[in-house]
XYZ file of C-alpha atoms in Angstrom:
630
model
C 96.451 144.422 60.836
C 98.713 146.952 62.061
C 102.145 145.314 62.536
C 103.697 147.826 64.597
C 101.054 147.738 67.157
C 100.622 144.026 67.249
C 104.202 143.701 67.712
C 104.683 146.400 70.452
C 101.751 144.719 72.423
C 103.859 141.179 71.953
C 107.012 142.639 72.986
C 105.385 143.741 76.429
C 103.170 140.805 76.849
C 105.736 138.461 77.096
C 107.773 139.851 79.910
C 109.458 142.768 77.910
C 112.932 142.840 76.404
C 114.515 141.566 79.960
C 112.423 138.362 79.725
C 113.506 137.092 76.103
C 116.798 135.087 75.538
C 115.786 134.641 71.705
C 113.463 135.430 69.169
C 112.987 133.770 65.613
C 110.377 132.935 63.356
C 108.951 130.101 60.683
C 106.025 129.904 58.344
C 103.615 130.817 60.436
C 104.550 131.477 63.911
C 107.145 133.634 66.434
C 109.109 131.280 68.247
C 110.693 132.366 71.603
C 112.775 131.208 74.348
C 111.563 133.421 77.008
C 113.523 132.995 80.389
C 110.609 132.667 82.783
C 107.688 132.005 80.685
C 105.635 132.674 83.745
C 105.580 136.126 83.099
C 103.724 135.765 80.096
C 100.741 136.944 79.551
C 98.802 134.460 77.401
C 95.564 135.174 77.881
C 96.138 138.679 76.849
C 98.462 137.773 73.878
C 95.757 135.512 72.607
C 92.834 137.896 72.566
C 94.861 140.158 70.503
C 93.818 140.635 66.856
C 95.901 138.878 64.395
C 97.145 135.949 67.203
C 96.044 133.105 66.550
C 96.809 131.566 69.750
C 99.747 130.247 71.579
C 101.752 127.227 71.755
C 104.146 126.314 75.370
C 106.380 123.244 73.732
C 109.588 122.205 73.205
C 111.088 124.593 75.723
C 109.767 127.358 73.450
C 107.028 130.348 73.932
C 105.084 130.155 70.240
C 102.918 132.865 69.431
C 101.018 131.675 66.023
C 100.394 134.437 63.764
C 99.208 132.729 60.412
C 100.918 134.374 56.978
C 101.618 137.619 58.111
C 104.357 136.168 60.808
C 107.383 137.660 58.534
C 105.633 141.473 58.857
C 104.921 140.634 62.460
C 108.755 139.294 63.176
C 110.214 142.448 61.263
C 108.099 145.104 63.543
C 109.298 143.039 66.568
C 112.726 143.498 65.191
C 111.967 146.734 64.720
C 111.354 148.022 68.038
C 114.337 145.443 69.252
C 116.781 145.129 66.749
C 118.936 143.203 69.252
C 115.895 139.882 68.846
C 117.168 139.928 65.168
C 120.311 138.764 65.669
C 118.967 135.695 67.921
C 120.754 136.263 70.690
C 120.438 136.539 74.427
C 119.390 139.702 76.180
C 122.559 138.714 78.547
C 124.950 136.271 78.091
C 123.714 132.615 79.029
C 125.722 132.825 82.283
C 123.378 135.366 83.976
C 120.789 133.247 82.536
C 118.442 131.439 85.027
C 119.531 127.901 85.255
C 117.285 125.218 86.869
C 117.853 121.385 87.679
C 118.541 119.710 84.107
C 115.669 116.638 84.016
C 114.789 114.255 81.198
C 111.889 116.958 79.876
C 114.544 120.047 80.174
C 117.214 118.320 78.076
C 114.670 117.057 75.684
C 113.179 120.682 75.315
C 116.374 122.246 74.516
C 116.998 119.755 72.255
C 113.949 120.633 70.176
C 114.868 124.223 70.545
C 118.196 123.610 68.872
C 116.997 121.188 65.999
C 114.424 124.059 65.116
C 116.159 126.730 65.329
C 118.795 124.949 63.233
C 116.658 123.727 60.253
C 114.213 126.772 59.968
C 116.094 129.640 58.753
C 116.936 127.419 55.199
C 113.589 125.413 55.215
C 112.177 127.394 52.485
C 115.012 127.056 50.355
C 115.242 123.020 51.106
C 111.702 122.924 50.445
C 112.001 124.552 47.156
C 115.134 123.001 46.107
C 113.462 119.410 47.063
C 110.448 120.243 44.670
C 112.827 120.795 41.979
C 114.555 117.720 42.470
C 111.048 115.773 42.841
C 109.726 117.524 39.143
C 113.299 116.455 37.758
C 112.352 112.802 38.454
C 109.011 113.339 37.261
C 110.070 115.021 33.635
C 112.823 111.669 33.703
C 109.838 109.510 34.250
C 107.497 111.108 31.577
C 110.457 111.200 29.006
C 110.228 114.654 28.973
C 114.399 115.087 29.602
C 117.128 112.862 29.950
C 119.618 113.300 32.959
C 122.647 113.730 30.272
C 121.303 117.165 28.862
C 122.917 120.560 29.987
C 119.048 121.238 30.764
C 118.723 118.317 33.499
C 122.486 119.060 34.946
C 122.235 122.495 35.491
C 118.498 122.297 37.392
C 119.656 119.310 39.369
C 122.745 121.179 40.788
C 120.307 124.112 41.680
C 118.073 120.960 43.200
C 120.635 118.527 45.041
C 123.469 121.826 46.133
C 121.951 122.287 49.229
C 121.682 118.563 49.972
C 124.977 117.957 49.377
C 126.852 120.844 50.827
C 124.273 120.624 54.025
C 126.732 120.472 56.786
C 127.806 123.749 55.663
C 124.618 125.484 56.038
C 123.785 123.533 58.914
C 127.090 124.446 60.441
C 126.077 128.192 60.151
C 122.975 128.073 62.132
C 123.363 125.468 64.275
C 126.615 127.280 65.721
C 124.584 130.483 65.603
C 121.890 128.540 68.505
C 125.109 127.589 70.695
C 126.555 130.780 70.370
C 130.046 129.697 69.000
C 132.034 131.134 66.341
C 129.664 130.643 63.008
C 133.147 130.967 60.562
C 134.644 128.591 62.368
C 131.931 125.957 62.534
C 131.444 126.254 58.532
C 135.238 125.978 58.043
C 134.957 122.651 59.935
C 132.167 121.698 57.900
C 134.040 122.700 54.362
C 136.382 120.259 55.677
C 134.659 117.190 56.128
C 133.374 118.123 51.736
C 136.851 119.240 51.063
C 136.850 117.371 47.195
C 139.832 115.773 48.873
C 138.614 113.930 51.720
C 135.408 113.137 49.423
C 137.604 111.739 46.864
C 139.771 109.341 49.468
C 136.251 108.069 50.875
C 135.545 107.301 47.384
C 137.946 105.082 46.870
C 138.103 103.901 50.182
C 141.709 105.224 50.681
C 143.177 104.518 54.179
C 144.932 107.585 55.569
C 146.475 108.360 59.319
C 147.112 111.274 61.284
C 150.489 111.146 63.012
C 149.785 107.961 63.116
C 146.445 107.411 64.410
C 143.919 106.009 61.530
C 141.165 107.886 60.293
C 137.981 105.882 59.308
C 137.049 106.594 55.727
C 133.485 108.546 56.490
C 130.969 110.053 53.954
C 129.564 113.581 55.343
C 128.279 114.890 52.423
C 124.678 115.038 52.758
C 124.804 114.186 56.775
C 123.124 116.362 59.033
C 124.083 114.626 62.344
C 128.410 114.594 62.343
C 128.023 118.782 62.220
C 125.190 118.652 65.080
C 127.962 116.714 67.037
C 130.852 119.121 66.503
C 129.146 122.380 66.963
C 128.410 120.669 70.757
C 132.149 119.765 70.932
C 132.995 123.294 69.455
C 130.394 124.752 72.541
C 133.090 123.234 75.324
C 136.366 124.059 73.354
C 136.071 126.880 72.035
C 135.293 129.025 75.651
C 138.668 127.620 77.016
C 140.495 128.684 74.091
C 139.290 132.049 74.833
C 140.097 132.120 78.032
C 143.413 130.996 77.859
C 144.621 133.593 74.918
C 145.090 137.121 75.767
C 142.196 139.544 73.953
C 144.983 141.051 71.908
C 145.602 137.608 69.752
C 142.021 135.549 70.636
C 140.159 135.998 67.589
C 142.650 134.878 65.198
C 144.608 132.125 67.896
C 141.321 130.603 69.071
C 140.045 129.832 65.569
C 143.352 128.296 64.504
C 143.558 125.723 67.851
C 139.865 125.193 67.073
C 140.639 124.106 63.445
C 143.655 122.434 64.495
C 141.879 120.276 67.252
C 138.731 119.882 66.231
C 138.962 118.663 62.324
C 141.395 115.814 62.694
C 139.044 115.228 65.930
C 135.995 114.667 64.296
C 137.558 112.522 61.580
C 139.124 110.447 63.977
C 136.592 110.013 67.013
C 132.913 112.599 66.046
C 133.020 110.806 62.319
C 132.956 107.339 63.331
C 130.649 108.020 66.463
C 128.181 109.801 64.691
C 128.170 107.109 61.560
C 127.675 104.414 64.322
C 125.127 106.509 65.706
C 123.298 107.344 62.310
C 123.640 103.870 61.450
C 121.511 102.422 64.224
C 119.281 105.423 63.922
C 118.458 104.222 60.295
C 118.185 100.438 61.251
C 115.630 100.667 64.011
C 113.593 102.818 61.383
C 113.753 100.689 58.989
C 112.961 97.667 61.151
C 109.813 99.636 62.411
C 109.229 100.228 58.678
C 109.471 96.717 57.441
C 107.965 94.724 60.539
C 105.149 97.670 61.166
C 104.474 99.318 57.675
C 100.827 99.837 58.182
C 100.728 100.522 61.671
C 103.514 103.225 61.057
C 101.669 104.699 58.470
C 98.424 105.225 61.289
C 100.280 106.660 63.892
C 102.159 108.977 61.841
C 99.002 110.014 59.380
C 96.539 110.768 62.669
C 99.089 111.915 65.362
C 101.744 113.879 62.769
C 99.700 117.258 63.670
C 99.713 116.570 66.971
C 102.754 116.232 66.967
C 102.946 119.773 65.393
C 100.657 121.295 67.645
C 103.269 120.689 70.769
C 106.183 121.499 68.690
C 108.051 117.632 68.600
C 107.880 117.229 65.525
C 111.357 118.988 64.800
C 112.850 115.837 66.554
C 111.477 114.045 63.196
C 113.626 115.989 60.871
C 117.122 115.066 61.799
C 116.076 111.317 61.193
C 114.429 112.211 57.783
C 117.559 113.272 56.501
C 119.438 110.470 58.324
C 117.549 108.114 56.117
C 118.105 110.404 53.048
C 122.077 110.511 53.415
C 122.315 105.926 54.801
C 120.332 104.824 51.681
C 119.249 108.104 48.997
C 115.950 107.659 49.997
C 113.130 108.514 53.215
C 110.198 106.695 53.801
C 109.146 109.237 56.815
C 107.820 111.931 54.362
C 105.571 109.947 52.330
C 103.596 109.455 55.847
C 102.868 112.816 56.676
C 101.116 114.063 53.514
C 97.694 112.554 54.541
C 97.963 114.200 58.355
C 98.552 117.672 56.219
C 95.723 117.064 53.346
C 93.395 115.860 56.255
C 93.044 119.298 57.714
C 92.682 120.961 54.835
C 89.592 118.271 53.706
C 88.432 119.229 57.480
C 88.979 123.174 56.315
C 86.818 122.350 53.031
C 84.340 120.141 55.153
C 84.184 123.528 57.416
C 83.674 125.863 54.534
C 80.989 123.577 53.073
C 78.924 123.586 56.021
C 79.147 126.303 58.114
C 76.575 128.958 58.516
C 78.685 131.868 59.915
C 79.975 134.188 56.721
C 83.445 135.340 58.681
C 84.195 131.527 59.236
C 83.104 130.527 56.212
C 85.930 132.961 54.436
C 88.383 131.783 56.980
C 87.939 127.979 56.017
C 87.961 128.685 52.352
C 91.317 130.618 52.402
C 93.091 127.814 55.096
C 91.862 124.924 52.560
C 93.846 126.389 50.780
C 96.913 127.136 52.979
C 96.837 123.910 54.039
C 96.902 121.971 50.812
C 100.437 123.583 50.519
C 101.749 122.709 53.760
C 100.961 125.366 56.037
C 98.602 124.149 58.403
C 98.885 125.941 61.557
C 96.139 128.610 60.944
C 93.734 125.924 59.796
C 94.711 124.397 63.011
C 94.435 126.667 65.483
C 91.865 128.734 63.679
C 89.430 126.324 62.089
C 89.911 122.396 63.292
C 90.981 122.667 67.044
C 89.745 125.418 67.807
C 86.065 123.446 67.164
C 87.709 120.243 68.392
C 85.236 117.368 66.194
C 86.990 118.542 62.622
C 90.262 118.221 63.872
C 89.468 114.250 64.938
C 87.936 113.693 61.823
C 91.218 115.093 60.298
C 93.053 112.517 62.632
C 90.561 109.824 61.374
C 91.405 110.348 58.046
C 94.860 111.314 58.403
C 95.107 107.897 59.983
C 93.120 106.055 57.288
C 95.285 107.764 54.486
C 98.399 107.130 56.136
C 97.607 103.080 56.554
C 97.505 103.336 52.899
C 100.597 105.234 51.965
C 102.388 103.013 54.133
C 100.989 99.522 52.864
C 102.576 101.703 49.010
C 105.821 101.386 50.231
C 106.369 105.169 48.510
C 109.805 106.890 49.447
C 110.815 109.942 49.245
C 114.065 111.168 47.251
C 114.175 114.255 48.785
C 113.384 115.912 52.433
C 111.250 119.812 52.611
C 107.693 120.977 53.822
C 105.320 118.443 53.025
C 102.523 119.817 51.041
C 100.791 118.331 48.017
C 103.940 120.203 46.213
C 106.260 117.293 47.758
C 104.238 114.508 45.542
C 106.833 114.670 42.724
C 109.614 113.740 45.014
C 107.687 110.470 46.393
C 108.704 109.175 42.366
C 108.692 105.663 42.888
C 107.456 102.260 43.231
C 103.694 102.998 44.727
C 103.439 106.073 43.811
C 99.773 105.518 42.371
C 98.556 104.187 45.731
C 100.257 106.398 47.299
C 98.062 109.026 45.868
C 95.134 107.483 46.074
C 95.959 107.228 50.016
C 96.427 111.136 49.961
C 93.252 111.807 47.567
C 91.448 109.460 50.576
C 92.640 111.738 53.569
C 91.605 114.573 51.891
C 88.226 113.201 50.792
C 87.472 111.649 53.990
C 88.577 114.601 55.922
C 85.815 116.329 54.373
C 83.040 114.238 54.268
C 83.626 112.952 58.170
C 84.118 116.962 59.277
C 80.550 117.664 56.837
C 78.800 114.769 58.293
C 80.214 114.473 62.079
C 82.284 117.639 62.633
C 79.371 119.426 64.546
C 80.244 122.663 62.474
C 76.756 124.263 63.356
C 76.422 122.954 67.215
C 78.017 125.575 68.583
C 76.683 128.209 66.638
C 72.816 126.900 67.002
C 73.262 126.333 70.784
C 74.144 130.148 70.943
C 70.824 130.905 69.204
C 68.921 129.008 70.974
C 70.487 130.524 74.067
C 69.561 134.222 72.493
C 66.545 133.145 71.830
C 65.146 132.104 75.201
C 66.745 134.799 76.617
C 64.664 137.657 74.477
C 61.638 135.292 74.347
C 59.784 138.136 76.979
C 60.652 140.658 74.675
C 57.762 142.046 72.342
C 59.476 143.763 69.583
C 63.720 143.377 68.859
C 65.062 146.465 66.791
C 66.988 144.816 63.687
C 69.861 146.774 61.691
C 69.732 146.023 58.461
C 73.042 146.003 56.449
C 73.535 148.104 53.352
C 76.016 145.722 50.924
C 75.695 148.154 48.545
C 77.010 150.980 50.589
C 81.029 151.378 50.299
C 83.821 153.337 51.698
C 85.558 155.998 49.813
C 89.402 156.211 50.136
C 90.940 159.522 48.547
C 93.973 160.042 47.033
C 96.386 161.408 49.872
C 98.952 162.377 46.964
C 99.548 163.840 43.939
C 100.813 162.013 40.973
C 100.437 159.093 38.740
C 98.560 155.889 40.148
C 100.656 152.424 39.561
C 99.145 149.245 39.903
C 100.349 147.376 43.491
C 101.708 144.677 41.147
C 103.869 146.478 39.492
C 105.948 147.969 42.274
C 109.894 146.879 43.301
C 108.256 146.101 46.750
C 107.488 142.040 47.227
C 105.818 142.203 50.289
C 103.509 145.232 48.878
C 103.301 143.987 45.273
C 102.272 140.301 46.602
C 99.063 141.670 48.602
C 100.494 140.299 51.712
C 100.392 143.469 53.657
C 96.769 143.933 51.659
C 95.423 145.221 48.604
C 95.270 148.728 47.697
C 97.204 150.862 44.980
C 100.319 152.694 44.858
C 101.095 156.665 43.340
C 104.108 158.012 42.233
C 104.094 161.301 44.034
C 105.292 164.865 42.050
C 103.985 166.667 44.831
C 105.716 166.448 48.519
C 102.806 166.014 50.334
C 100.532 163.307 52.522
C 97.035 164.488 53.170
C 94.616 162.492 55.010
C 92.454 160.487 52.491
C 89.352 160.219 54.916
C 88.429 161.233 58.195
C 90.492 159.159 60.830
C 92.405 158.664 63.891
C 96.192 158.372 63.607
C 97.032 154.605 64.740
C 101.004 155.096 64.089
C 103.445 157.056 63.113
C 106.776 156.153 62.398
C 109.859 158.052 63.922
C 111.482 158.575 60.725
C 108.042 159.766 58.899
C 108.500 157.779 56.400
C 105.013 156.221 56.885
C 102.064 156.806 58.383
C 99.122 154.588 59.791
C 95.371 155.755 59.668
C 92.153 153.983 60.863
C 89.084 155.973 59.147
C 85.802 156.971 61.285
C 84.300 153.884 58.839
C 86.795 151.388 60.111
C 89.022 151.073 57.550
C 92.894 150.450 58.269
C 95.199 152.365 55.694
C 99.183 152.431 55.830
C 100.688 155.202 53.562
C 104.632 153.987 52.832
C 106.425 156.920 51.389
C 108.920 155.438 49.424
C 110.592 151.780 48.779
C 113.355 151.574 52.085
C 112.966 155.461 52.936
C 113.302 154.148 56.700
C 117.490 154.076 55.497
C 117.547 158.070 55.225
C 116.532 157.889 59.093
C 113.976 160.876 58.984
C 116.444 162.991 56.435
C 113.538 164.691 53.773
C 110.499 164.109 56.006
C 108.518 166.353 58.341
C 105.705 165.112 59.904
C 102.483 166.800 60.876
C 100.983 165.096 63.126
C 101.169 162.794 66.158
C 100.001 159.232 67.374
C 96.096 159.300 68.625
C 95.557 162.839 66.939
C 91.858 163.177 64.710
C 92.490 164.150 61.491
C 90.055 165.525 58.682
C 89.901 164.929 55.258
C 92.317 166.310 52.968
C 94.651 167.701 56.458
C 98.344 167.785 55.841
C 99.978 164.732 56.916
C 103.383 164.877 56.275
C 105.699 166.698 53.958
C 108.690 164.958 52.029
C 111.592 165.888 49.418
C 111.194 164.115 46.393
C 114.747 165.225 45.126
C 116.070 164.120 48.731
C 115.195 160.258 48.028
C 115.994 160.245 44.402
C 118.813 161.179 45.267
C 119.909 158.536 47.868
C 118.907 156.487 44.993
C 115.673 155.043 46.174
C 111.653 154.458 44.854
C 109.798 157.398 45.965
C 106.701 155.205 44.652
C 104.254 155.213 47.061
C 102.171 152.261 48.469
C 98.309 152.943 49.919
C 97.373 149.597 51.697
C 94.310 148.720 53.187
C 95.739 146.330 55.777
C 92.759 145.351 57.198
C 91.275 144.073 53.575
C 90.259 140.698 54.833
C 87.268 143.009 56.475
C 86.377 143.554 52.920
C 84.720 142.023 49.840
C 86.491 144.220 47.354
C 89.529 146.545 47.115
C 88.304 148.457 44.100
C 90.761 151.200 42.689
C 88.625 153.532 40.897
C 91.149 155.735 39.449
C 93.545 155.657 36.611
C 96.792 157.953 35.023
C 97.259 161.417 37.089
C 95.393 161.665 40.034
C 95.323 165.132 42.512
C 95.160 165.102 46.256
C 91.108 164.430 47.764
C 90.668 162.710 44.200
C 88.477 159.616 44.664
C 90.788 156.603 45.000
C 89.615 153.854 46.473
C 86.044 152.008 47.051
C 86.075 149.499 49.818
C 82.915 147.422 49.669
């Protein structure tokens, strides 16, 4: 997949640079808030190569990519640097505003919960994990919570729990646009050891008089949701009543000043009263309709997903985490995720077609660790009967979760990785109700998922229509034939693994090798078309005459010397020959800005392929054989 491209075709797609407010990404897709979404193009955007497809919900324009969404997101950034800081093209004043209704409000209400919780959802994810294995090794004797061990790994686990209005502070005043500094130091406040120690101990204090309600707001997501919206009104008036000269240090301090004895006096209290009856209506749903909960949430949970609502789930997840230490939300959802990926298996166990068959296998996968969009969108909907059997079973699995009574000590992505932090009374069952969504998913997608139909009724439609036809010409494949990649440099080869790079080094760009160059020079490792070149000639895109997709990075972050040591040779479109001069770079010049000059050859189009074989070793010359793609 070529990055670049796919991104520039995005970017123009969707209205161009004047039709996006925002831009921002999670696991698996780009989220936008585009300001007429009219102008959209989503037919086209769907029919490109490496989308997925594309989501309208929760006031937001999603484009899902799959895995590859960071790569995607960065050459989108790329060509726009202005969508990485999540901001408006213009300021939300020239923004189009239409009549606020019920589904308006409730959209941008979704917009802001997501785009608060997913910048640190990997991190709460992994920290919850932690804090889930710590219970485990407690359970299986394996540690005791007095050793150094235990204390140092559950700070790591429960820091970002506890400290959570910070965070939350950050990027929830980064979505209203209001001072980020300011918001946090309001949210150090309400932790300040202090204030936590006088809620403690239940100490009554006053301001000038006025009594302040001992409140707990470590852990609390919703107090900090309510005082960035307060901050949203005050902080505009402050601003324009102080002259430019003295507003950025004058409209912090009446912010501070106002707004922190404010939300201990009036946001605190409303916000408890408000969590409070948030927490008791769950928990009356829980208790009075356990199983029926567990149903609804098991079959619909993806659906859920699928028009983007399900943010509006997460604030009351960790409402129930900070009222009693515990959620009984999370447990619910781990059959709707293991579901599809038993529909993925049931898929990949049935299907006929080779390209689909690969694509199930490697979403089973995906899925079973909580990312379940491209199994979604790629596998289950998109052949409608596996994704109901994944709701049947989802359903099924849930119904028993519930009737377990499992909670969950800890809130993140729910994958099969989350099953250490559902530690507790019915946690067998529990399992047993996740091992049965899985199962069932399978066998119900194997037996009734109608894998084949489609597939069959399009050779039976081929087949009457050459049945008048005396003799059909057949290719016939060679699989033993392969492509042959040459070395573009000269140096020493290094295994992918073993370079600084993560996102090379991982495979998630592709697989392929990398050479530490002593020679200056790019030459063209096959005959091919040049797909992209980038300005600062740093690196190159090819796509050979035999299809294959190649990206030659010079360097590890050579894009910071802006062009400085590079010359390229060539342009975008040109033909080029085996063993033709690409590009010429300094060696010395990025050594000595202190940078890799290791070099990265990536077939980014692998998935096309059975094997990435690298077929040479140590020193290598330019038009050596490299590569073997079979």
């Amino acid at each position: 997949m070529n990055y670049q491209e796919l991104a520039q075709d995005i970017l123009k797609l969707v209205g161009g640079d004047a039709n996006i407010k925002s831009a921002w990404h999670c696991a698996t897709r780009l989220r936008f808030l585009l300001k007429d979404e009219k102008k959209a193009q989503t037919d086209k955007i769907e029919a490109l190569d490496g989308v997925i497809t594309v989501v309208q919900a929760g006031g937001q324009y999603q484009i899902v990519i799959g895995n590859n969404v960071a790569q995607v997101y960065d050459a989108l950034v790329e060509q726009d640097s202005r969508l990485g800081e999540n901001d408006a093209t213009k300021s939300e004043e020239q923004a189009p505003k239409g009549k606020l209704t019920f589904k308006s409000a409730f959209d941008a209400f979704i917009a802001f919960i997501s785009g608060s919780f997913t910048p640190f959802l990997g991190a709460m994810a992994g920290a919850g994990i932690l804090k889930g294995l710590l219970s485990l090794f407690v359970a299986l004797h394996w540690m005791t919570p007095t050793t150094g061990a235990y204390q140092i790994w559950f700070a790591a686990a429960d820091g970002i729990f506890y400290f959570l209005p910070i965070i939350l502070a950050f990027t929830a005043a980064k979505q209203l646009k209001v001072n980020q500094y300011v918001t946090v130091s309001i949210a150090m406040a309400l932790v300040y050891p202090t204030m936590v120690a006088l809620t403690t101990k239940n100490t009554a204090i006053n301001f000038f008089g006025i009594p302040v309600v001992p409140t707990t707001y470590t852990s609390t997501v919703i107090p900090i949701l309510l005082v960035v919206f307060v901050q949203k009104y005050l902080e505009p008036l402050f601003n324009k009543f102080w002259h430019e000269s003295v507003r950025n240090i004058l409209t912090p301090l009446c912010v501070l000043m106002i707004l922190v004895p404010l939300t201990f006096i009036v946001v605190g209290p409303i916000s408890s009263a408000i969590s409070g009856g948030l927490a008791g209506i769950f928990m009356a749903l829980y208790k009075n309709a356990r199983i029926f909960s567990g149903l609804i949430m098991g079959a619909f949970w993806e659906v859920f997903v699928i028009f983007g609502v399900h943010w509006a789930f997460v604030p009351l997840a960790m409402n129930n985490l900070s009222k009693f230490g515990f959620d009984t939300l999370m447990p619910l959802l781990l059959p709707a995720v293991l579901s599809q990926a038993g529909a993925a298996l049931g898929v990949f166990l049935r299907t006929k077609d080779e390209k689909m068959k690969g694509l199930a296998g490697s979403n089973t996968i995906t899925a079973i660790f909580g990312i379940t969009e491209p199994t979604i969108y790629g596998i289950t909907l998109k052949m409608k009967k596996p994704f109901y059997c994944a709701m049947a079973a989802g359903g099924i699995g849930g119904a028993i979760v519930a009737a377990s009574g499992v909670h969950a000590n800890a809130v993140g992505l729910v994958s099969v990785l989350s099953i250490p932090t559902f530690i507790s009374n019915g946690i067998w069952l529990s399992i047993i109700g996740d091992i049965v969504s899985f199962v069932l998913g399978t066998i119900l997608t194997v037996f009734w998922g109608g894998v084949n139909s489609q597939k069959e009724a399009a050779v039976e439609t081929s087949a009457a229509e050459t049945s008048n036809v005396s003799e059909v010409e057949t290719t016939e494949v060679d699989y033993n034939s392969a492509t042959q990649i040459a070395s573009p440099l000269t140096g020493e080869v290094v295994p992918l693994k073993d370079i600084k790079d993560e996102v090379f080094s991982s495979g998630a760009m592709g697989q392929g090798v990398a050479i530490e160059p002593t020679v200056g020079e790019v030459v063209a490792p096959a005959d091919a078309t040049v797909q992209m070149v980038f300005p600062t000639g740093h690196a190159i895109g090819l796509v050979t005459d035999d299809g294959a997709e190649i990206l030659i990075h010079i360097g590890m972050d050579t894009v910071q010397l802006d062009g400085k040591g590079f010359e390229t040779l060539v342009k975008k479109d040109d033909h080029v020959t085996s063993g033709q001069l690409l590009v010429k770079f300094d060696i010395e010049t990025i050594k000595q800005a202190n940078l890799e000059v290791t070099t990265p050859i990536i077939i980014t189009n692998t998935k096309n392929y059975h094997e990435v074989d690298v077929v040479a070793n140590g020193n290598v010359q330019q038009k050596d054989k490299l590569l073997e793609l079979k």
